[in-house]
PDB file of C-alpha atoms and ligand atoms in Angstrom:
ATOM      1  CA  MET A  13     291.382 -19.466  -5.831  1.00 43.00           C
ATOM      2  CA  THR A  14     289.904 -20.923  -8.992  1.00 45.00           C
ATOM      3  CA  ILE A  15     290.852 -24.235 -10.394  1.00 52.00           C
ATOM      4  CA  ALA A  16     291.255 -24.006 -14.158  1.00 51.00           C
ATOM      5  CA  ALA A  17     289.350 -26.664 -16.043  1.00 57.00           C
ATOM      6  CA  ASP A  18     291.889 -29.089 -17.408  1.00 63.00           C
ATOM      7  CA  LYS A  19     290.717 -29.895 -20.926  1.00 68.00           C
ATOM      8  CA  THR A  20     293.135 -32.768 -21.224  1.00 74.00           C
ATOM      9  CA  SER A  21     291.245 -34.738 -18.589  1.00 84.00           C
ATOM     10  CA  VAL A  22     287.975 -34.517 -20.553  1.00 94.00           C
ATOM     11  CA  PRO A  23     287.542 -37.393 -23.019  1.00 97.00           C
ATOM     12  CA  MET A  24     287.446 -36.328 -26.662  1.00 97.00           C
ATOM     13  CA  ILE A  25     284.277 -38.355 -27.183  1.00 98.00           C
ATOM     14  CA  GLU A  26     281.917 -39.784 -24.623  1.00 98.00           C
ATOM     15  CA  ALA A  27     278.772 -41.765 -25.390  1.00 98.00           C
ATOM     16  CA  ARG A  28     276.230 -42.309 -22.662  1.00 98.00           C
ATOM     17  CA  GLY A  29     273.412 -44.810 -22.879  1.00 98.00           C
ATOM     18  CA  ILE A  30     273.102 -44.866 -26.668  1.00 98.00           C
ATOM     19  CA  HIS A  31     270.076 -46.692 -28.021  1.00 98.00           C
ATOM     20  CA  LYS A  32     269.036 -46.981 -31.649  1.00 98.00           C
ATOM     21  CA  HIS A  33     265.845 -48.413 -33.068  1.00 98.00           C
ATOM     22  CA  PHE A  34     265.248 -49.020 -36.762  1.00 97.00           C
ATOM     23  CA  GLY A  35     261.501 -49.506 -36.939  1.00 95.00           C
ATOM     24  CA  GLY A  36     260.839 -52.421 -34.629  1.00 94.00           C
ATOM     25  CA  MET A  37     264.523 -53.425 -34.427  1.00 97.00           C
ATOM     26  CA  HIS A  38     266.407 -52.462 -31.289  1.00 98.00           C
ATOM     27  CA  VAL A  39     269.930 -52.314 -32.723  1.00 98.00           C
ATOM     28  CA  LEU A  40     271.846 -50.435 -29.996  1.00 98.00           C
ATOM     29  CA  ARG A  41     270.747 -51.247 -26.475  1.00 98.00           C
ATOM     30  CA  GLY A  42     272.505 -48.806 -24.210  1.00 98.00           C
ATOM     31  CA  ILE A  43     276.138 -48.287 -25.192  1.00 98.00           C
ATOM     32  CA  ASP A  44     278.512 -46.272 -23.023  1.00 98.00           C
ATOM     33  CA  ALA A  45     281.974 -45.521 -24.322  1.00 98.00           C
ATOM     34  CA  VAL A  46     284.823 -43.173 -23.610  1.00 98.00           C
ATOM     35  CA  VAL A  47     287.285 -42.227 -26.344  1.00 98.00           C
ATOM     36  CA  PRO A  48     290.347 -40.644 -24.749  1.00 97.00           C
ATOM     37  CA  ARG A  49     292.028 -37.830 -26.644  1.00 97.00           C
ATOM     38  CA  GLY A  50     295.042 -38.722 -28.706  1.00 97.00           C
ATOM     39  CA  LYS A  51     294.285 -42.445 -28.488  1.00 98.00           C
ATOM     40  CA  VAL A  52     293.048 -45.079 -30.901  1.00 98.00           C
ATOM     41  CA  THR A  53     289.892 -46.923 -29.916  1.00 98.00           C
ATOM     42  CA  ALA A  54     288.837 -49.953 -31.945  1.00 98.00           C
ATOM     43  CA  LEU A  55     285.348 -51.422 -32.144  1.00 98.00           C
ATOM     44  CA  MET A  56     285.063 -55.161 -32.695  1.00 97.00           C
ATOM     45  CA  GLY A  57     282.121 -57.463 -33.087  1.00 97.00           C
ATOM     46  CA  GLY A  58     280.320 -59.750 -35.485  1.00 97.00           C
ATOM     47  CA  SER A  59     278.367 -58.662 -38.537  1.00 96.00           C
ATOM     48  CA  GLY A  60     275.178 -56.890 -37.523  1.00 97.00           C
ATOM     49  CA  SER A  61     276.317 -56.336 -33.934  1.00 98.00           C
ATOM     50  CA  GLY A  62     275.847 -52.565 -34.308  1.00 98.00           C
ATOM     51  CA  LYS A  63     279.425 -51.270 -34.772  1.00 98.00           C
ATOM     52  CA  SER A  64     278.722 -49.035 -37.765  1.00 98.00           C
ATOM     53  CA  THR A  65     275.473 -47.767 -36.316  1.00 98.00           C
ATOM     54  CA  PHE A  66     277.222 -46.821 -33.093  1.00 98.00           C
ATOM     55  CA  LEU A  67     280.122 -45.148 -34.917  1.00 98.00           C
ATOM     56  CA  ARG A  68     277.662 -43.142 -37.033  1.00 98.00           C
ATOM     57  CA  CYS A  69     275.836 -41.972 -33.914  1.00 98.00           C
ATOM     58  CA  LEU A  70     279.048 -40.294 -32.722  1.00 97.00           C
ATOM     59  CA  ASN A  71     278.823 -37.584 -35.399  1.00 95.00           C
ATOM     60  CA  ARG A  72     275.070 -37.912 -35.945  1.00 96.00           C
ATOM     61  CA  ILE A  73     275.172 -39.368 -39.407  1.00 96.00           C
ATOM     62  CA  GLU A  74     272.742 -41.611 -37.573  1.00 97.00           C
ATOM     63  CA  GLU A  75     270.540 -40.052 -34.897  1.00 96.00           C
ATOM     64  CA  PRO A  76     270.557 -42.000 -31.634  1.00 97.00           C
ATOM     65  CA  SER A  77     267.040 -42.848 -30.431  1.00 97.00           C
ATOM     66  CA  GLU A  78     268.144 -42.257 -26.867  1.00 98.00           C
ATOM     67  CA  GLY A  79     271.304 -41.231 -25.014  1.00 98.00           C
ATOM     68  CA  GLU A  80     273.887 -38.491 -25.231  1.00 98.00           C
ATOM     69  CA  VAL A  81     277.138 -37.938 -27.058  1.00 98.00           C
ATOM     70  CA  LEU A  82     279.649 -35.414 -25.742  1.00 97.00           C
ATOM     71  CA  ILE A  83     282.475 -34.076 -27.859  1.00 97.00           C
ATOM     72  CA  ASP A  84     285.221 -32.359 -25.928  1.00 95.00           C
ATOM     73  CA  GLY A  85     282.824 -32.091 -22.988  1.00 94.00           C
ATOM     74  CA  THR A  86     279.949 -30.565 -24.973  1.00 95.00           C
ATOM     75  CA  VAL A  87     276.673 -32.397 -25.609  1.00 96.00           C
ATOM     76  CA  ILE A  88     276.147 -32.628 -29.377  1.00 95.00           C
ATOM     77  CA  THR A  89     272.952 -34.664 -29.344  1.00 95.00           C
ATOM     78  CA  ASP A  90     270.700 -31.653 -29.030  1.00 93.00           C
ATOM     79  CA  LEU A  91     268.839 -29.397 -31.428  1.00 88.00           C
ATOM     80  CA  ARG A  92     271.281 -26.502 -31.190  1.00 92.00           C
ATOM     81  CA  THR A  93     274.186 -28.453 -32.618  1.00 93.00           C
ATOM     82  CA  ASP A  94     275.322 -27.441 -36.096  1.00 94.00           C
ATOM     83  CA  VAL A  95     275.637 -30.919 -37.608  1.00 94.00           C
ATOM     84  CA  ASN A  96     277.723 -29.799 -40.582  1.00 93.00           C
ATOM     85  CA  ARG A  97     280.292 -28.339 -38.256  1.00 93.00           C
ATOM     86  CA  LEU A  98     280.066 -31.417 -36.032  1.00 95.00           C
ATOM     87  CA  ARG A  99     280.855 -33.669 -38.995  1.00 93.00           C
ATOM     88  CA  ALA A 100     283.854 -31.513 -39.867  1.00 93.00           C
ATOM     89  CA  ASP A 101     285.061 -31.708 -36.257  1.00 96.00           C
ATOM     90  CA  ILE A 102     284.486 -35.461 -36.145  1.00 97.00           C
ATOM     91  CA  GLY A 103     285.494 -36.679 -39.590  1.00 96.00           C
ATOM     92  CA  MET A 104     284.488 -40.005 -41.033  1.00 97.00           C
ATOM     93  CA  VAL A 105     286.172 -42.349 -43.472  1.00 97.00           C
ATOM     94  CA  PHE A 106     283.957 -44.991 -45.053  1.00 96.00           C
ATOM     95  CA  GLN A 107     284.671 -48.326 -46.682  1.00 95.00           C
ATOM     96  CA  ASP A 108     283.686 -46.984 -50.112  1.00 94.00           C
ATOM     97  CA  TYR A 109     285.493 -43.582 -49.964  1.00 94.00           C
ATOM     98  CA  ASN A 110     282.392 -41.487 -50.852  1.00 94.00           C
ATOM     99  CA  LEU A 111     284.304 -39.090 -53.122  1.00 97.00           C
ATOM    100  CA  PHE A 112     282.522 -36.938 -55.683  1.00 97.00           C
ATOM    101  CA  PRO A 113     283.375 -38.661 -59.000  1.00 98.00           C
ATOM    102  CA  HIS A 114     283.269 -35.488 -61.130  1.00 98.00           C
ATOM    103  CA  MET A 115     285.686 -33.568 -58.893  1.00 98.00           C
ATOM    104  CA  THR A 116     289.463 -33.820 -58.702  1.00 98.00           C
ATOM    105  CA  ALA A 117     291.212 -34.982 -55.550  1.00 98.00           C
ATOM    106  CA  LEU A 118     291.975 -31.352 -54.721  1.00 98.00           C
ATOM    107  CA  GLU A 119     288.371 -30.247 -55.292  1.00 98.00           C
ATOM    108  CA  ASN A 120     287.043 -33.089 -53.139  1.00 98.00           C
ATOM    109  CA  VAL A 121     289.248 -31.960 -50.269  1.00 98.00           C
ATOM    110  CA  THR A 122     288.642 -28.247 -50.829  1.00 98.00           C
ATOM    111  CA  LEU A 123     284.844 -28.433 -50.754  1.00 97.00           C
ATOM    112  CA  GLY A 124     284.310 -28.690 -47.004  1.00 96.00           C
ATOM    113  CA  LEU A 125     286.970 -26.094 -46.295  1.00 97.00           C
ATOM    114  CA  ILE A 126     285.044 -23.551 -48.348  1.00 97.00           C
ATOM    115  CA  HIS A 127     281.484 -24.477 -47.431  1.00 95.00           C
ATOM    116  CA  VAL A 128     281.827 -25.640 -43.832  1.00 94.00           C
ATOM    117  CA  ARG A 129     284.988 -23.936 -42.601  1.00 95.00           C
ATOM    118  CA  ASN A 130     284.271 -20.776 -44.656  1.00 96.00           C
ATOM    119  CA  LYS A 131     287.822 -20.492 -45.922  1.00 97.00           C
ATOM    120  CA  PRO A 132     288.590 -18.243 -48.882  1.00 97.00           C
ATOM    121  CA  ARG A 133     289.137 -20.309 -52.027  1.00 97.00           C
ATOM    122  CA  SER A 134     292.914 -19.840 -52.273  1.00 97.00           C
ATOM    123  CA  GLU A 135     293.489 -20.605 -48.614  1.00 97.00           C
ATOM    124  CA  ALA A 136     291.269 -23.688 -48.956  1.00 98.00           C
ATOM    125  CA  ARG A 137     293.286 -24.911 -51.930  1.00 98.00           C
ATOM    126  CA  ASP A 138     296.552 -24.496 -50.024  1.00 98.00           C
ATOM    127  CA  ALA A 139     295.194 -26.363 -47.003  1.00 98.00           C
ATOM    128  CA  ALA A 140     293.764 -29.108 -49.236  1.00 98.00           C
ATOM    129  CA  ALA A 141     297.062 -29.510 -51.090  1.00 98.00           C
ATOM    130  CA  ALA A 142     298.903 -29.728 -47.769  1.00 98.00           C
ATOM    131  CA  ALA A 143     296.496 -32.423 -46.506  1.00 98.00           C
ATOM    132  CA  LEU A 144     296.908 -34.405 -49.722  1.00 98.00           C
ATOM    133  CA  GLY A 145     300.665 -34.073 -49.303  1.00 98.00           C
ATOM    134  CA  ARG A 146     300.420 -35.573 -45.824  1.00 97.00           C
ATOM    135  CA  VAL A 147     298.831 -38.723 -47.239  1.00 97.00           C
ATOM    136  CA  GLY A 148     301.421 -38.998 -50.013  1.00 97.00           C
ATOM    137  CA  LEU A 149     299.305 -37.652 -52.877  1.00 98.00           C
ATOM    138  CA  ALA A 150     301.109 -34.388 -53.672  1.00 98.00           C
ATOM    139  CA  ASP A 151     301.531 -35.566 -57.270  1.00 98.00           C
ATOM    140  CA  HIS A 152     297.866 -36.447 -57.799  1.00 98.00           C
ATOM    141  CA  LEU A 153     296.000 -33.262 -56.912  1.00 98.00           C
ATOM    142  CA  GLU A 154     294.332 -32.819 -60.288  1.00 98.00           C
ATOM    143  CA  LYS A 155     293.239 -36.421 -60.807  1.00 98.00           C
ATOM    144  CA  LEU A 156     289.644 -37.585 -60.760  1.00 98.00           C
ATOM    145  CA  PRO A 157     288.775 -40.479 -58.430  1.00 98.00           C
ATOM    146  CA  GLN A 158     288.501 -42.863 -61.391  1.00 98.00           C
ATOM    147  CA  GLN A 159     292.119 -42.076 -62.304  1.00 98.00           C
ATOM    148  CA  LEU A 160     293.284 -43.154 -58.839  1.00 98.00           C
ATOM    149  CA  SER A 161     293.676 -46.605 -57.297  1.00 97.00           C
ATOM    150  CA  GLY A 162     291.430 -47.670 -54.439  1.00 97.00           C
ATOM    151  CA  GLY A 163     294.185 -47.035 -51.935  1.00 97.00           C
ATOM    152  CA  GLN A 164     294.790 -43.575 -53.365  1.00 98.00           C
ATOM    153  CA  GLN A 165     291.075 -42.771 -53.294  1.00 98.00           C
ATOM    154  CA  GLN A 166     290.882 -43.818 -49.681  1.00 98.00           C
ATOM    155  CA  ARG A 167     293.847 -41.575 -48.906  1.00 98.00           C
ATOM    156  CA  VAL A 168     291.997 -38.677 -50.573  1.00 98.00           C
ATOM    157  CA  ALA A 169     289.083 -39.427 -48.240  1.00 98.00           C
ATOM    158  CA  ILE A 170     291.445 -39.348 -45.255  1.00 98.00           C
ATOM    159  CA  ALA A 171     292.936 -36.054 -46.491  1.00 98.00           C
ATOM    160  CA  ARG A 172     289.426 -34.640 -46.810  1.00 98.00           C
ATOM    161  CA  SER A 173     288.825 -35.308 -43.107  1.00 97.00           C
ATOM    162  CA  LEU A 174     292.301 -34.198 -42.110  1.00 98.00           C
ATOM    163  CA  ALA A 175     292.069 -30.857 -43.923  1.00 97.00           C
ATOM    164  CA  MET A 176     289.185 -29.839 -41.654  1.00 97.00           C
ATOM    165  CA  ARG A 177     291.520 -30.069 -38.646  1.00 97.00           C
ATOM    166  CA  PRO A 178     289.192 -32.514 -36.912  1.00 97.00           C
ATOM    167  CA  LYS A 179     289.095 -33.331 -33.226  1.00 97.00           C
ATOM    168  CA  ALA A 180     288.776 -36.997 -34.134  1.00 98.00           C
ATOM    169  CA  ILE A 181     288.349 -39.229 -37.168  1.00 98.00           C
ATOM    170  CA  LEU A 182     286.021 -42.235 -37.300  1.00 98.00           C
ATOM    171  CA  PHE A 183     287.026 -45.059 -39.652  1.00 98.00           C
ATOM    172  CA  ASP A 184     284.475 -47.682 -40.711  1.00 98.00           C
ATOM    173  CA  GLU A 185     286.352 -50.611 -42.277  1.00 98.00           C
ATOM    174  CA  PRO A 186     288.578 -48.276 -44.307  1.00 97.00           C
ATOM    175  CA  THR A 187     290.535 -51.081 -45.972  1.00 97.00           C
ATOM    176  CA  SER A 188     287.950 -53.784 -46.491  1.00 96.00           C
ATOM    177  CA  ALA A 189     287.108 -52.737 -50.065  1.00 95.00           C
ATOM    178  CA  LEU A 190     290.774 -52.567 -51.104  1.00 96.00           C
ATOM    179  CA  ASP A 191     292.891 -55.043 -52.982  1.00 93.00           C
ATOM    180  CA  PRO A 192     295.366 -56.601 -50.539  1.00 91.00           C
ATOM    181  CA  GLU A 193     298.381 -54.771 -51.962  1.00 91.00           C
ATOM    182  CA  MET A 194     296.743 -51.415 -51.232  1.00 95.00           C
ATOM    183  CA  VAL A 195     295.730 -52.150 -47.671  1.00 97.00           C
ATOM    184  CA  HIS A 196     299.112 -51.327 -46.182  1.00 97.00           C
ATOM    185  CA  GLU A 197     299.374 -47.854 -47.741  1.00 97.00           C
ATOM    186  CA  VAL A 198     296.126 -46.839 -46.046  1.00 98.00           C
ATOM    187  CA  LEU A 199     297.043 -48.480 -42.735  1.00 98.00           C
ATOM    188  CA  ASP A 200     300.438 -46.724 -42.882  1.00 97.00           C
ATOM    189  CA  VAL A 201     298.725 -43.343 -43.145  1.00 98.00           C
ATOM    190  CA  MET A 202     296.446 -44.238 -40.238  1.00 98.00           C
ATOM    191  CA  ARG A 203     299.399 -45.375 -38.149  1.00 98.00           C
ATOM    192  CA  THR A 204     301.183 -42.081 -38.821  1.00 98.00           C
ATOM    193  CA  LEU A 205     298.104 -40.124 -37.764  1.00 98.00           C
ATOM    194  CA  ALA A 206     297.915 -42.158 -34.573  1.00 98.00           C
ATOM    195  CA  THR A 207     301.578 -41.454 -33.865  1.00 97.00           C
ATOM    196  CA  GLU A 208     300.942 -37.752 -34.371  1.00 97.00           C
ATOM    197  CA  GLY A 209     298.247 -37.887 -31.698  1.00 97.00           C
ATOM    198  CA  MET A 210     295.045 -37.923 -33.744  1.00 98.00           C
ATOM    199  CA  THR A 211     292.092 -39.278 -31.794  1.00 98.00           C
ATOM    200  CA  MET A 212     290.661 -42.143 -33.811  1.00 98.00           C
ATOM    201  CA  VAL A 213     287.836 -44.646 -33.556  1.00 98.00           C
ATOM    202  CA  VAL A 214     288.357 -47.549 -35.907  1.00 98.00           C
ATOM    203  CA  ILE A 215     286.302 -50.493 -37.059  1.00 98.00           C
ATOM    204  CA  SER A 216     288.718 -52.884 -38.712  1.00 97.00           C
ATOM    205  CA  HIS A 217     289.446 -56.581 -38.928  1.00 94.00           C
ATOM    206  CA  GLU A 218     293.156 -55.952 -39.555  1.00 96.00           C
ATOM    207  CA  MET A 219     294.245 -57.556 -36.324  1.00 95.00           C
ATOM    208  CA  GLY A 220     297.977 -56.973 -36.858  1.00 96.00           C
ATOM    209  CA  PHE A 221     297.290 -53.276 -37.283  1.00 97.00           C
ATOM    210  CA  LEU A 222     294.999 -53.126 -34.250  1.00 98.00           C
ATOM    211  CA  ARG A 223     297.525 -54.954 -32.120  1.00 97.00           C
ATOM    212  CA  LYS A 224     300.176 -52.343 -32.933  1.00 97.00           C
ATOM    213  CA  VAL A 225     298.091 -49.182 -33.115  1.00 98.00           C
ATOM    214  CA  ALA A 226     294.905 -49.488 -31.042  1.00 98.00           C
ATOM    215  CA  ASP A 227     295.088 -48.429 -27.407  1.00 98.00           C
ATOM    216  CA  GLN A 228     291.765 -49.928 -26.393  1.00 98.00           C
ATOM    217  CA  LEU A 229     289.304 -52.429 -27.819  1.00 98.00           C
ATOM    218  CA  ILE A 230     285.571 -52.367 -27.320  1.00 98.00           C
ATOM    219  CA  MET A 231     283.743 -55.595 -28.139  1.00 98.00           C
ATOM    220  CA  ILE A 232     280.126 -55.109 -29.163  1.00 98.00           C
ATOM    221  CA  ASP A 233     277.603 -57.915 -29.341  1.00 98.00           C
ATOM    222  CA  GLY A 234     273.878 -57.573 -29.928  1.00 98.00           C
ATOM    223  CA  GLY A 235     274.022 -53.800 -29.538  1.00 98.00           C
ATOM    224  CA  LEU A 236     275.773 -53.933 -26.167  1.00 98.00           C
ATOM    225  CA  VAL A 237     279.376 -53.637 -25.025  1.00 98.00           C
ATOM    226  CA  VAL A 238     280.320 -57.047 -23.701  1.00 98.00           C
ATOM    227  CA  GLU A 239     283.979 -56.368 -23.055  1.00 98.00           C
ATOM    228  CA  ARG A 240     286.451 -53.514 -23.214  1.00 98.00           C
ATOM    229  CA  GLY A 241     290.044 -52.979 -22.208  1.00 98.00           C
ATOM    230  CA  PRO A 242     293.618 -52.378 -23.342  1.00 98.00           C
ATOM    231  CA  THR A 243     294.152 -53.984 -26.758  1.00 98.00           C
ATOM    232  CA  LEU A 244     296.681 -56.624 -25.778  1.00 98.00           C
ATOM    233  CA  ARG A 245     294.706 -57.678 -22.719  1.00 98.00           C
ATOM    234  CA  VAL A 246     291.527 -58.147 -24.757  1.00 98.00           C
ATOM    235  CA  LEU A 247     293.287 -59.942 -27.626  1.00 97.00           C
ATOM    236  CA  ASP A 248     295.490 -62.177 -25.518  1.00 97.00           C
ATOM    237  CA  ALA A 249     293.235 -62.805 -22.537  1.00 98.00           C
ATOM    238  CA  PRO A 250     289.636 -62.167 -23.591  1.00 98.00           C
ATOM    239  CA  GLU A 251     287.275 -62.449 -20.655  1.00 97.00           C
ATOM    240  CA  HIS A 252     283.926 -62.761 -22.389  1.00 97.00           C
ATOM    241  CA  LYS A 253     282.775 -65.858 -24.236  1.00 97.00           C
ATOM    242  CA  ARG A 254     281.600 -63.795 -27.230  1.00 97.00           C
ATOM    243  CA  THR A 255     285.000 -62.090 -27.505  1.00 97.00           C
ATOM    244  CA  ARG A 256     286.743 -65.470 -27.477  1.00 97.00           C
ATOM    245  CA  GLU A 257     284.369 -66.824 -30.129  1.00 97.00           C
ATOM    246  CA  PHE A 258     284.790 -63.729 -32.287  1.00 97.00           C
ATOM    247  CA  LEU A 259     288.586 -63.777 -32.084  1.00 96.00           C
ATOM    248  CA  SER A 260     288.847 -67.453 -32.900  1.00 95.00           C
ATOM    249  CA  ALA A 261     286.440 -67.035 -35.828  1.00 94.00           C
ATOM    250  CA  ILE A 262     288.497 -64.274 -37.481  1.00 89.00           C
ATOM    251  CA  GLN A 263     291.963 -65.694 -36.831  1.00 79.00           C
TER     252      GLN A 263
HETATM  253  N1  ATP B 566     269.465 -47.695 -41.957  1.00 81.07           N
HETATM  254  C1  ATP B 566     269.083 -48.870 -41.444  1.00 81.07           C
HETATM  255  N2  ATP B 566     267.795 -49.280 -41.498  1.00 81.07           N
HETATM  256  C2  ATP B 566     267.407 -50.451 -40.959  1.00 81.07           C
HETATM  257  N3  ATP B 566     268.227 -51.310 -40.336  1.00 81.07           N
HETATM  258  C3  ATP B 566     269.528 -50.970 -40.256  1.00 81.07           C
HETATM  259  C4  ATP B 566     270.026 -49.741 -40.801  1.00 81.07           C
HETATM  260  N4  ATP B 566     271.359 -49.670 -40.569  1.00 81.07           N
HETATM  261  C5  ATP B 566     271.667 -50.812 -39.911  1.00 81.07           C
HETATM  262  N5  ATP B 566     270.581 -51.594 -39.719  1.00 81.07           N
HETATM  263  C6  ATP B 566     270.549 -52.881 -39.012  1.00 81.07           C
HETATM  264  O1  ATP B 566     271.124 -52.691 -37.740  1.00 81.07           O
HETATM  265  C7  ATP B 566     271.903 -53.825 -37.380  1.00 81.07           C
HETATM  266  C8  ATP B 566     273.307 -53.371 -37.048  1.00 81.07           C
HETATM  267  O2  ATP B 566     273.917 -52.930 -38.258  1.00 81.07           O
HETATM  268  P1  ATP B 566     275.395 -52.337 -38.323  1.00 81.07           P
HETATM  269  O3  ATP B 566     275.607 -51.935 -39.727  1.00 81.07           O
HETATM  270  O4  ATP B 566     275.552 -51.310 -37.284  1.00 81.07           O
HETATM  271  O5  ATP B 566     276.256 -53.614 -37.951  1.00 81.07           O
HETATM  272  P2  ATP B 566     277.823 -53.830 -38.026  1.00 81.07           P
HETATM  273  O6  ATP B 566     278.251 -54.344 -36.704  1.00 81.07           O
HETATM  274  O7  ATP B 566     278.484 -52.616 -38.539  1.00 81.07           O
HETATM  275  O8  ATP B 566     277.936 -55.023 -39.084  1.00 81.07           O
HETATM  276  P3  ATP B 566     279.024 -55.301 -40.245  1.00 81.07           P
HETATM  277  O9  ATP B 566     280.210 -55.924 -39.562  1.00 81.07           O
HETATM  278  O10 ATP B 566     278.349 -56.279 -41.152  1.00 81.07           O
HETATM  279  O11 ATP B 566     279.345 -54.001 -40.905  1.00 81.07           O
HETATM  280  C9  ATP B 566     271.811 -54.812 -38.534  1.00 81.07           C
HETATM  281  O12 ATP B 566     270.810 -55.753 -38.236  1.00 81.07           O
HETATM  282  C10 ATP B 566     271.398 -53.939 -39.697  1.00 81.07           C
HETATM  283  O13 ATP B 566     270.676 -54.662 -40.632  1.00 81.07           O
HETATM  284 MG1   MG B 567     279.541 -52.134 -40.261  1.00 81.07          MG
END
């Protein structure tokens, strides 16, 4: 009798012993983390603690100096990995959107579908339009980034990740460059994705959002995880001194 491997028990993302050096600076000092599938994991920590660097190691926008990352049970920190495909599988949304300014919303979303997913142009356009529809931008397909608000541009960036049918999306402070009235429209899209079962790793200081949407919090300090646990437990009964200091500083 064979026992079928149960994919659902394998974490979507697992990081083991991640170190990162920038020249003489030892920025990540051995981070382990498990990102369960279909859940929202939030990274917290002070400025310079290593949150962005760690997040970027998960899809190798930054190369870890040491350690392994597994996606869906497969090691991706090796030479054989196709990093373009990896970055389509593990999408990323940045603070500053990173859209191509000379391309329309539709073209920005279509690009990766054609060049990374090898979709025929018409199929790519249909998939891109559908993704833009999911983030509420069906009426803005032909606009250039400069013709869109910050919140709309960030939703294009989310659609760009979404269109690739990713296994997970990483968000690095997706609302911190937005005017306050646009923050909610981006958080609403993220909340919907979470409800639909998208695996997400989020760096955000929107504590109300994290409280409602994040399943687990990981507190990073000085390139190390100092505390982790279910969101409400960490927020309401932090165990580590640095977590308590951080939470009282931002609230
Ligand atoms: N490309 C780089 N070259 C050199 N040093 C870097 C680089 N990227 C990050 N660092 C340094 O690594 C440390 C961690 O940076 P990181 O951006 O990961 O912190 P963070 O927790 O995301 O901070 P913030 O909340 O301000 O975004 C900082 O000291 C930063 O200056
Ligand atoms: Mg950062």
